[in-house]
Amino acid sequence: MNRNHSEGTALFTQHLKKATVVSIINTISELNQLQDVDLILDSTLREARALAKADAGSIFLLRNGELEFRHVQNDSIFGMSGAGLFQYSTESLPVSDSSIVGHCALTKAMVSIDDAYAIDEKLPYRFNSSFDEKNGYRTVSILAVPLISRGHSLVGVMQLINAKDRKNRATVFSEQVKALVPIFTNNAAALIERSILNRELILRMAKMAELHDPKETGVHVQRVSAFCAELYQRWAENRGLPRLEIRRFRDIISHASMLHDAGKVGIPDSILKKPGRLTPEEFDVMKQHTLYGAQLFSNISSESSALDRVTHEIILHHHERWNGTGYPHGLSGEAIPLAARITALADVFDALSSKRSYKEAWSAEMTFAEIRKESGQHFDPELVEIFFQITGILHAIQMKFQ
Ligand code: C2E
Ligand code: SIN
Ligand code: SIN
Ligand code: FE
Ligand code: FE
């Protein structure tokens, strides 16, 4: 039951229907436009599942020698709306024979299982039924595919669960599916690798801006980025925006918001690292971080990428307030770009709930009360309402990036 199918690929591709090839090419070109690793994982898994008619699937990425759980879809349990806070699970598996995913990573070969509850005793790995038990699910067939970039480097493992027959009953994965899926996943692996490097580069830029505490800045920036992505997504879904537009902008805001304080590179350490309260004069200097940062992105024109434009908006306007009392320009209401309104809420939520050099962390109750109080004052009231609809997901993000 553990076979390597890559030899069969060339043969099968000759017999592919043109429509299937066109659909793969279209998906690959759509994937190429995405920056964000989570969106690439989501598209990759969705398309691979469509190709394989699989009910569910998950992706694990190799990080620090472990396989980190990164993405899950399951039509039977979560439906099309996505897995919500399951997406922020912190589970990880060793690269070893102890699990199917671990074995797939160890051997860099596809593992195909026809019945998860009847795995040959002689095989080294066992099926872990805890997900089934927790969720009342029944796993039958499994296809674990290594994600290999540039022909050699292992990025992670994708697991497809329960191939469906015409009557939607679980069946085995066909030989054609086993030949097709790797074509797709090998390309996706290269994109995943690129997007991880991109994100690390942006994160490094963000950390440089706040060298006083690069460790703390790292997680602050990642939390703000994830809060922004989730707040935007709910805002856009409430308005019924098209799915593709939502994905594109979510991708942009998750990257752009990481750089919201990039202008702090221009603030003297004596102010940036001050342990206590700032004097009014010092605070006036501190406020310049919005303008310094915007200068880094000042040659913005109609030809600039959407990512550059939104990054500029966020850096310049993330301290504006809904009622017009913020800085640097005192804009109010919808004159403040949406991305900046979202980042303002995400940034303050994180600043209040975290310890800073100049303040202790606030309790969740005090933080929530403050955000509620500032609805329509500091913050866009529509966004505050969304904030309180997704506190579960926001909490999962805090747990993940501690
Ligand atoms: P930050 O620490 O990332 O805080 C971001 C924003 O969160 C602040 O923007 C403010 O709107 C909100 N915030 C943070 N802590 C508190 C708090 O204790 N109470 C309330 N009500 N809001 C809070 P703001 O005020 O424009 O400050 C911008 C940046 O200036 C801060 O970023 C921080 O780096 C610095 N800063 C502000 N006040 C002080 C201070 O008293 N001492 C020091 N050392 N730095 C300060
Ligand atoms: C910028 O360089 O874009 C910021 C200048 C401003 O609008 O205040
Ligand atoms: C609220 O809606 O104000 C309560 C939010 C919470 O504590 O989770
Ligand atoms: Fe700031
Ligand atoms: Fe901040």
Coordinates of C-alpha atoms and ligand atoms in Angstrom, one line a residue:
M1 CA 0.0 0.0 0.0
N2 CA 3.0 2.2 0.1
R3 CA 4.1 2.9 -3.5
N4 CA 6.0 5.6 -5.3
H5 CA 4.0 6.7 -8.3
S6 CA 6.1 9.4 -9.8
E7 CA 7.3 7.1 -12.6
G8 CA 3.7 6.9 -13.9
T9 CA 3.3 10.7 -14.2
A10 CA 4.6 11.2 -17.8
L11 CA 2.5 8.4 -19.2
F12 CA -0.7 9.7 -17.6
T13 CA -0.2 13.3 -18.6
Q14 CA -0.2 12.3 -22.3
H15 CA -3.8 11.0 -21.8
L16 CA -5.1 14.0 -19.9
K17 CA -8.1 15.8 -21.1
K18 CA -7.3 19.2 -22.4
A19 CA -9.8 20.8 -20.0
T20 CA -8.0 19.3 -17.0
V21 CA -4.7 20.7 -18.2
V22 CA -6.2 24.1 -18.8
S23 CA -7.7 24.1 -15.4
I24 CA -4.3 23.2 -13.8
I25 CA -2.5 25.9 -15.7
N26 CA -5.2 28.5 -14.7
T27 CA -4.9 27.5 -11.1
I28 CA -1.1 27.7 -11.2
S29 CA -1.2 31.1 -12.7
E30 CA -3.7 32.2 -10.1
L31 CA -1.4 30.8 -7.4
N32 CA 1.5 32.8 -8.9
Q33 CA -0.3 36.0 -8.2
L34 CA -0.7 35.2 -4.5
Q35 CA 1.9 36.3 -2.0
D36 CA 0.6 34.9 1.3
V37 CA 1.5 31.4 2.3
D38 CA -1.9 30.7 3.9
L39 CA -3.7 31.7 0.7
I40 CA -1.3 29.5 -1.4
L41 CA -2.0 26.6 1.0
D42 CA -5.7 27.2 0.8
S43 CA -5.8 27.3 -3.0
T44 CA -3.4 24.4 -3.3
L45 CA -5.4 22.2 -1.1
R46 CA -8.7 23.2 -2.6
E47 CA -7.5 22.5 -6.1
A48 CA -5.8 19.2 -5.2
R49 CA -9.0 18.1 -3.5
A50 CA -11.1 19.1 -6.6
L51 CA -8.7 17.1 -8.8
A52 CA -8.9 14.1 -6.5
K53 CA -12.5 14.5 -5.5
A54 CA -11.4 14.3 -1.9
D55 CA -13.8 15.2 1.0
A56 CA -11.0 16.6 3.2
G57 CA -7.3 17.4 3.4
S58 CA -4.6 19.0 5.4
I59 CA -1.1 20.5 4.9
F60 CA 1.9 20.2 7.3
L61 CA 4.9 22.4 6.7
L62 CA 8.5 21.5 7.7
R63 CA 9.8 24.0 10.2
N64 CA 12.8 23.5 12.6
G65 CA 12.9 19.8 11.7
E66 CA 9.2 19.2 12.6
L67 CA 6.0 19.0 10.6
E68 CA 3.8 21.9 11.7
F69 CA 0.1 21.6 11.1
R70 CA -0.8 24.5 8.9
H71 CA -4.0 24.1 7.0
V72 CA -7.1 22.0 7.0
Q73 CA -10.3 21.7 4.9
N74 CA -13.1 19.3 5.5
D75 CA -16.4 19.6 3.5
S76 CA -18.3 17.3 5.8
I77 CA -17.3 19.0 9.0
F78 CA -16.5 22.7 8.2
G79 CA -18.3 23.1 4.8
M80 CA -17.0 25.7 2.3
S81 CA -16.6 28.5 4.8
G82 CA -13.2 27.2 6.0
A83 CA -12.1 25.9 9.3
G84 CA -12.1 29.1 11.3
L85 CA -10.0 28.8 14.4
F86 CA -8.8 25.3 13.6
Q87 CA -6.5 27.1 11.2
Y88 CA -4.5 28.4 14.1
S89 CA -3.9 25.0 15.7
T90 CA -0.3 24.5 16.9
E91 CA -0.1 20.7 16.5
S92 CA 3.1 19.3 15.1
L93 CA 4.5 15.8 14.1
P94 CA 8.1 14.5 14.0
V95 CA 9.6 13.5 10.7
S96 CA 9.5 9.8 11.5
D97 CA 7.8 6.5 10.9
S98 CA 5.4 7.1 13.8
S99 CA 2.7 8.8 11.6
I100 CA 1.6 8.6 8.0
V101 CA 2.6 12.2 7.3
G102 CA 5.9 11.7 9.1
H103 CA 6.7 8.6 7.0
C104 CA 5.8 10.5 3.8
A105 CA 8.3 13.3 4.8
L106 CA 11.0 10.8 5.8
T107 CA 10.8 8.8 2.5
K108 CA 9.8 11.8 0.3
A109 CA 7.4 9.4 -1.4
M110 CA 3.7 9.3 -1.8
V111 CA 1.8 7.1 0.6
S112 CA -1.6 5.7 -0.5
I113 CA -3.9 4.0 2.0
D114 CA -7.1 2.4 0.9
D115 CA -8.5 1.8 4.4
A116 CA -7.1 3.8 7.4
Y117 CA -8.5 1.3 9.9
A118 CA -6.9 -1.8 8.1
I119 CA -3.3 -0.8 7.6
D120 CA -1.0 -3.8 7.2
E121 CA 0.6 -4.6 10.5
K122 CA 4.0 -5.0 8.8
L123 CA 4.1 -1.3 7.8
P124 CA 5.9 1.0 10.2
Y125 CA 3.2 3.7 10.6
R126 CA -0.2 3.7 12.3
F127 CA -3.3 5.8 11.6
N128 CA -4.0 8.3 14.3
S129 CA -7.8 8.2 14.9
S130 CA -8.0 11.1 17.4
F131 CA -9.4 13.6 14.8
D132 CA -12.1 11.1 13.8
E133 CA -13.0 10.5 17.4
K134 CA -13.1 14.2 18.3
N135 CA -15.2 15.2 15.3
G136 CA -17.3 12.2 14.6
Y137 CA -15.6 11.7 11.2
R138 CA -14.7 8.4 9.5
T139 CA -11.5 8.4 7.5
V140 CA -11.3 5.7 4.9
S141 CA -8.7 6.5 2.1
I142 CA -5.6 8.7 2.6
L143 CA -3.2 10.0 0.0
A144 CA -0.1 11.7 1.6
V145 CA 1.9 13.6 -0.9
P146 CA 5.4 15.1 -0.2
L147 CA 5.6 18.8 -1.2
I148 CA 9.0 19.0 -3.0
S149 CA 10.4 22.2 -4.3
R150 CA 12.9 22.4 -7.1
G151 CA 13.1 18.7 -7.4
H152 CA 14.8 18.1 -4.0
S153 CA 13.9 20.3 -1.1
L154 CA 11.0 19.0 1.1
V155 CA 8.7 21.9 2.1
G156 CA 6.0 19.8 3.8
V157 CA 3.3 17.1 3.3
M158 CA -0.2 17.4 1.9
Q159 CA -2.7 14.8 3.0
L160 CA -5.9 14.1 1.0
I161 CA -8.7 12.2 2.8
N162 CA -11.6 10.2 1.5
A163 CA -11.8 10.1 -2.3
K164 CA -15.5 10.3 -3.2
D165 CA -17.3 8.2 -5.8
R166 CA -20.3 9.4 -7.9
K167 CA -22.6 8.8 -5.0
N168 CA -20.4 10.7 -2.6
R169 CA -19.3 7.6 -0.8
A170 CA -15.7 7.2 0.4
T171 CA -13.6 5.1 -2.0
V172 CA -9.9 4.6 -2.9
F173 CA -7.8 7.2 -4.8
S174 CA -7.5 6.3 -8.5
E175 CA -4.2 5.7 -10.3
Q176 CA -4.9 8.8 -12.4
V177 CA -5.3 11.0 -9.3
K178 CA -2.0 9.6 -8.0
A179 CA -0.3 10.6 -11.2
L180 CA -1.9 14.1 -11.4
V181 CA -1.6 15.4 -7.9
P182 CA 2.2 15.5 -7.8
I183 CA 2.4 17.7 -10.9
F184 CA 0.3 20.2 -9.1
T185 CA 1.9 19.9 -5.6
N186 CA 5.5 20.2 -6.9
N187 CA 4.7 23.6 -8.5
A188 CA 2.8 24.7 -5.3
A189 CA 5.8 23.6 -3.2
A190 CA 8.0 26.1 -5.0
L191 CA 5.4 28.9 -4.4
I192 CA 5.1 28.0 -0.8
E193 CA 8.8 28.2 -0.3
R194 CA 9.0 31.6 -2.1
S195 CA 6.1 33.0 0.0
I196 CA 7.7 31.8 3.3
L197 CA 11.0 33.6 2.3
N198 CA 9.0 36.7 1.2
R199 CA 7.2 36.8 4.5
E200 CA 10.4 36.3 6.5
L201 CA 12.0 39.1 4.6
I202 CA 9.2 41.5 5.4
L203 CA 9.2 40.3 9.0
R204 CA 13.0 41.0 9.2
M205 CA 12.4 44.5 7.9
A206 CA 9.7 45.0 10.5
K207 CA 12.0 43.8 13.3
M208 CA 14.8 46.1 12.2
A209 CA 12.5 49.0 12.8
E210 CA 12.1 48.1 16.4
L211 CA 15.5 46.7 17.4
H212 CA 15.0 47.4 21.0
D213 CA 13.1 44.2 21.3
P214 CA 13.3 42.1 18.1
K215 CA 11.8 39.1 19.8
E216 CA 8.7 40.8 21.1
T217 CA 8.3 42.8 17.8
G218 CA 8.4 39.5 15.8
V219 CA 5.3 38.1 17.6
H220 CA 3.6 41.5 17.8
V221 CA 3.9 42.0 14.1
Q222 CA 2.6 38.4 13.4
R223 CA -0.4 38.8 15.7
V224 CA -1.3 42.2 14.2
S225 CA -1.0 40.7 10.7
A226 CA -3.3 37.8 11.5
F227 CA -5.8 40.0 13.4
C228 CA -5.9 42.3 10.3
A229 CA -6.5 39.4 7.9
E230 CA -9.3 38.0 10.0
L231 CA -11.0 41.4 10.6
Y232 CA -10.8 42.2 6.9
Q233 CA -12.2 38.8 5.9
R234 CA -15.2 39.1 8.1
W235 CA -15.8 42.7 7.1
A236 CA -15.7 41.8 3.4
E237 CA -17.8 38.7 3.8
N238 CA -20.5 40.7 5.6
R239 CA -20.6 43.0 2.5
G240 CA -20.8 40.1 0.1
L241 CA -17.6 41.0 -1.8
P242 CA -16.5 38.4 -4.4
R243 CA -14.4 35.6 -3.1
L244 CA -11.4 36.4 -5.3
E245 CA -11.3 40.0 -4.3
I246 CA -11.5 39.0 -0.6
R247 CA -8.5 36.6 -1.1
R248 CA -6.4 39.2 -2.9
F249 CA -7.0 41.9 -0.3
R250 CA -6.6 39.6 2.7
D251 CA -3.2 38.6 1.2
I252 CA -2.2 42.3 0.8
I253 CA -3.3 43.5 4.2
S254 CA -1.6 40.5 6.0
H255 CA 1.7 41.6 4.5
A256 CA 1.3 45.3 4.5
S257 CA 0.2 45.5 8.2
M258 CA 3.5 43.9 9.3
L259 CA 5.3 47.1 8.3
H260 CA 2.9 49.5 10.1
D261 CA 5.7 50.7 12.4
A262 CA 8.6 50.5 9.9
G263 CA 9.1 54.3 10.5
K264 CA 10.3 53.6 14.0
V265 CA 13.8 53.2 12.4
G266 CA 13.9 57.0 12.3
I267 CA 13.1 57.4 16.1
P268 CA 16.1 57.9 18.4
D269 CA 16.7 55.0 20.8
S270 CA 16.5 57.4 23.8
I271 CA 12.8 57.8 23.0
L272 CA 12.1 54.4 21.4
K273 CA 13.6 52.5 24.3
K274 CA 12.4 54.7 27.1
P275 CA 11.1 52.6 30.0
G276 CA 8.6 55.1 31.3
R277 CA 6.0 57.5 30.0
L278 CA 7.0 59.9 27.2
T279 CA 7.0 63.7 27.8
P280 CA 4.7 65.7 25.4
E281 CA 7.9 66.7 23.4
E282 CA 9.1 63.1 23.1
F283 CA 5.6 62.0 22.0
D284 CA 5.7 64.6 19.3
V285 CA 8.9 63.1 18.0
M286 CA 7.4 59.6 18.3
K287 CA 4.5 60.6 16.2
Q288 CA 6.9 61.3 13.3
H289 CA 7.2 57.5 12.8
T290 CA 4.2 57.6 10.6
L291 CA 5.8 60.2 8.3
Y292 CA 9.3 58.7 8.3
G293 CA 7.8 55.3 7.4
A294 CA 5.6 56.8 4.7
Q295 CA 8.8 58.3 3.1
L296 CA 10.1 54.8 2.7
F297 CA 7.2 54.2 0.4
S298 CA 6.8 57.8 -0.9
N299 CA 7.2 57.3 -4.7
I300 CA 3.8 55.8 -4.9
S301 CA 2.0 56.2 -8.2
S302 CA -0.8 54.6 -10.1
E303 CA 1.6 52.0 -11.4
S304 CA 2.8 50.9 -7.9
S305 CA 1.7 47.5 -6.8
A306 CA -1.4 47.3 -4.6
L307 CA 0.9 45.9 -1.9
D308 CA 3.1 49.1 -2.0
R309 CA 0.0 51.4 -2.0
V310 CA -1.7 49.7 0.9
T311 CA 1.6 49.5 2.9
H312 CA 1.9 53.3 2.4
E313 CA -1.7 53.9 3.6
I314 CA -1.2 51.7 6.7
I315 CA 2.1 53.2 7.7
L316 CA 0.9 56.8 7.2
H317 CA -2.6 56.5 8.7
H318 CA -2.5 53.7 11.4
H319 CA -2.7 56.3 14.2
E320 CA -5.7 58.3 12.7
R321 CA -8.9 58.1 14.7
W322 CA -12.4 57.7 13.5
N323 CA -13.4 61.0 15.2
G324 CA -10.6 62.9 13.6
T325 CA -8.4 63.4 16.7
G326 CA -5.6 61.2 15.5
Y327 CA -2.3 61.8 13.7
P328 CA -0.6 62.7 11.4
H329 CA -3.4 64.3 9.3
G330 CA -6.4 64.2 11.6
L331 CA -8.5 62.4 9.0
S332 CA -11.9 61.1 10.1
G333 CA -14.4 58.4 9.3
E334 CA -14.1 56.7 5.9
A335 CA -11.6 59.3 4.7
I336 CA -9.2 57.0 6.6
P337 CA -8.3 54.1 4.3
L338 CA -10.0 50.8 5.3
A339 CA -6.6 49.0 5.7
A340 CA -5.5 51.7 8.2
R341 CA -8.7 51.6 10.2
I342 CA -8.3 47.8 10.5
T343 CA -4.7 48.1 11.5
A344 CA -5.4 50.7 14.1
L345 CA -7.8 48.4 15.8
A346 CA -5.5 45.4 15.5
D347 CA -2.5 47.4 16.7
V348 CA -4.2 48.9 19.8
F349 CA -5.8 45.6 20.7
D350 CA -2.3 44.0 20.7
A351 CA -0.6 46.9 22.5
L352 CA -3.2 46.8 25.3
S353 CA -3.1 43.1 25.8
S354 CA 0.7 42.9 25.7
K355 CA 3.4 44.1 28.1
R356 CA 5.4 47.1 26.8
S357 CA 8.6 48.7 28.1
Y358 CA 6.3 51.5 29.4
K359 CA 3.2 49.5 30.6
E360 CA 1.9 46.2 31.9
A361 CA -0.4 43.9 29.9
W362 CA -4.1 44.7 30.4
S363 CA -6.5 41.9 31.3
A364 CA -8.9 40.7 28.5
E365 CA -11.8 42.3 30.3
M366 CA -10.2 45.7 30.5
T367 CA -9.0 45.5 26.9
F368 CA -12.5 44.6 25.6
A369 CA -14.1 47.3 27.7
E370 CA -11.6 49.9 26.2
I371 CA -12.2 48.8 22.7
R372 CA -16.0 48.9 23.2
K373 CA -15.7 52.4 24.8
E374 CA -13.6 53.7 21.8
S375 CA -16.1 52.4 19.2
G376 CA -17.0 55.5 17.1
Q377 CA -14.3 57.5 18.9
H378 CA -10.9 55.9 18.1
F379 CA -12.3 53.0 16.0
D380 CA -14.6 52.4 13.1
P381 CA -17.8 51.1 14.9
E382 CA -18.5 48.6 12.1
L383 CA -15.0 47.1 12.7
V384 CA -15.6 47.0 16.5
E385 CA -18.7 45.0 16.0
I386 CA -16.8 42.5 13.8
F387 CA -14.1 42.4 16.4
F388 CA -16.6 41.1 19.0
Q389 CA -17.9 38.5 16.5
I390 CA -14.5 36.9 16.1
T391 CA -13.0 37.0 19.6
G392 CA -12.6 33.2 19.5
I393 CA -10.3 33.4 16.4
L394 CA -8.4 36.4 17.8
H395 CA -7.7 34.5 21.0
A396 CA -6.5 31.5 18.9
I397 CA -4.0 33.9 17.2
Q398 CA -2.8 35.1 20.5
M399 CA -2.1 31.5 21.6
K400 CA -0.3 30.7 18.5
F401 CA 2.1 33.8 18.5
Q402 CA 3.0 34.1 22.2
Ligands
C2E1 P1 2.6 50.9 20.6 O1 3.2 50.6 22.0 O2 2.6 49.8 19.6 O3 1.1 51.3 20.9 C1 0.2 51.5 19.8 C2 -1.0 52.2 20.2 O4 -1.7 51.4 21.2 C3 -0.8 53.5 20.8 O5 -0.6 54.6 19.9 C4 -2.1 53.8 21.6 O6 -3.1 54.2 20.7 C5 -2.4 52.4 22.0 N1 -2.0 52.1 23.4 C6 -0.8 51.6 23.8 N2 -0.7 51.5 25.2 C7 -1.8 52.2 25.6 C8 -2.3 52.5 27.0 O7 -1.7 52.2 28.0 N3 -3.5 53.1 27.0 C9 -4.3 53.4 25.9 N4 -5.4 54.1 26.1 N5 -3.8 53.2 24.7 C10 -2.6 52.5 24.5 P2 0.1 55.9 20.3 O8 -0.4 56.4 21.6 O9 0.0 56.9 19.2 O10 1.6 55.5 20.5 C11 2.4 55.2 19.4 C12 3.7 54.5 19.9 O11 4.4 55.5 20.7 C13 3.5 53.3 20.8 O12 3.3 52.1 20.0 C14 4.8 53.3 21.6 O13 5.9 52.8 20.8 C15 5.1 54.8 21.8 N6 4.6 55.3 23.1 C16 3.4 55.8 23.3 N7 3.3 56.2 24.6 C17 4.5 55.8 25.2 C18 5.0 56.0 26.6 O14 4.4 56.5 27.5 N8 6.3 55.5 26.8 C19 7.0 55.0 25.8 N9 8.3 54.5 26.1 N10 6.6 54.8 24.5 C20 5.3 55.3 24.2
SIN2 C1 4.4 60.5 2.4 O1 5.6 60.6 2.2 O2 3.6 60.0 1.6 C2 3.8 61.1 3.7 C3 3.6 62.6 3.5 C4 2.3 63.1 4.0 O3 1.3 62.8 3.3 O4 2.2 63.6 5.1
SIN3 C1 -18.5 42.0 24.6 O1 -19.2 41.7 23.6 O2 -18.4 43.2 25.1 C2 -17.9 40.9 25.4 C3 -16.7 40.3 24.6 C4 -16.0 39.2 25.4 O3 -15.7 39.4 26.6 O4 -15.7 38.2 24.7
FE4 FE 2.6 53.1 15.2
FE5 FE 2.5 48.6 16.7

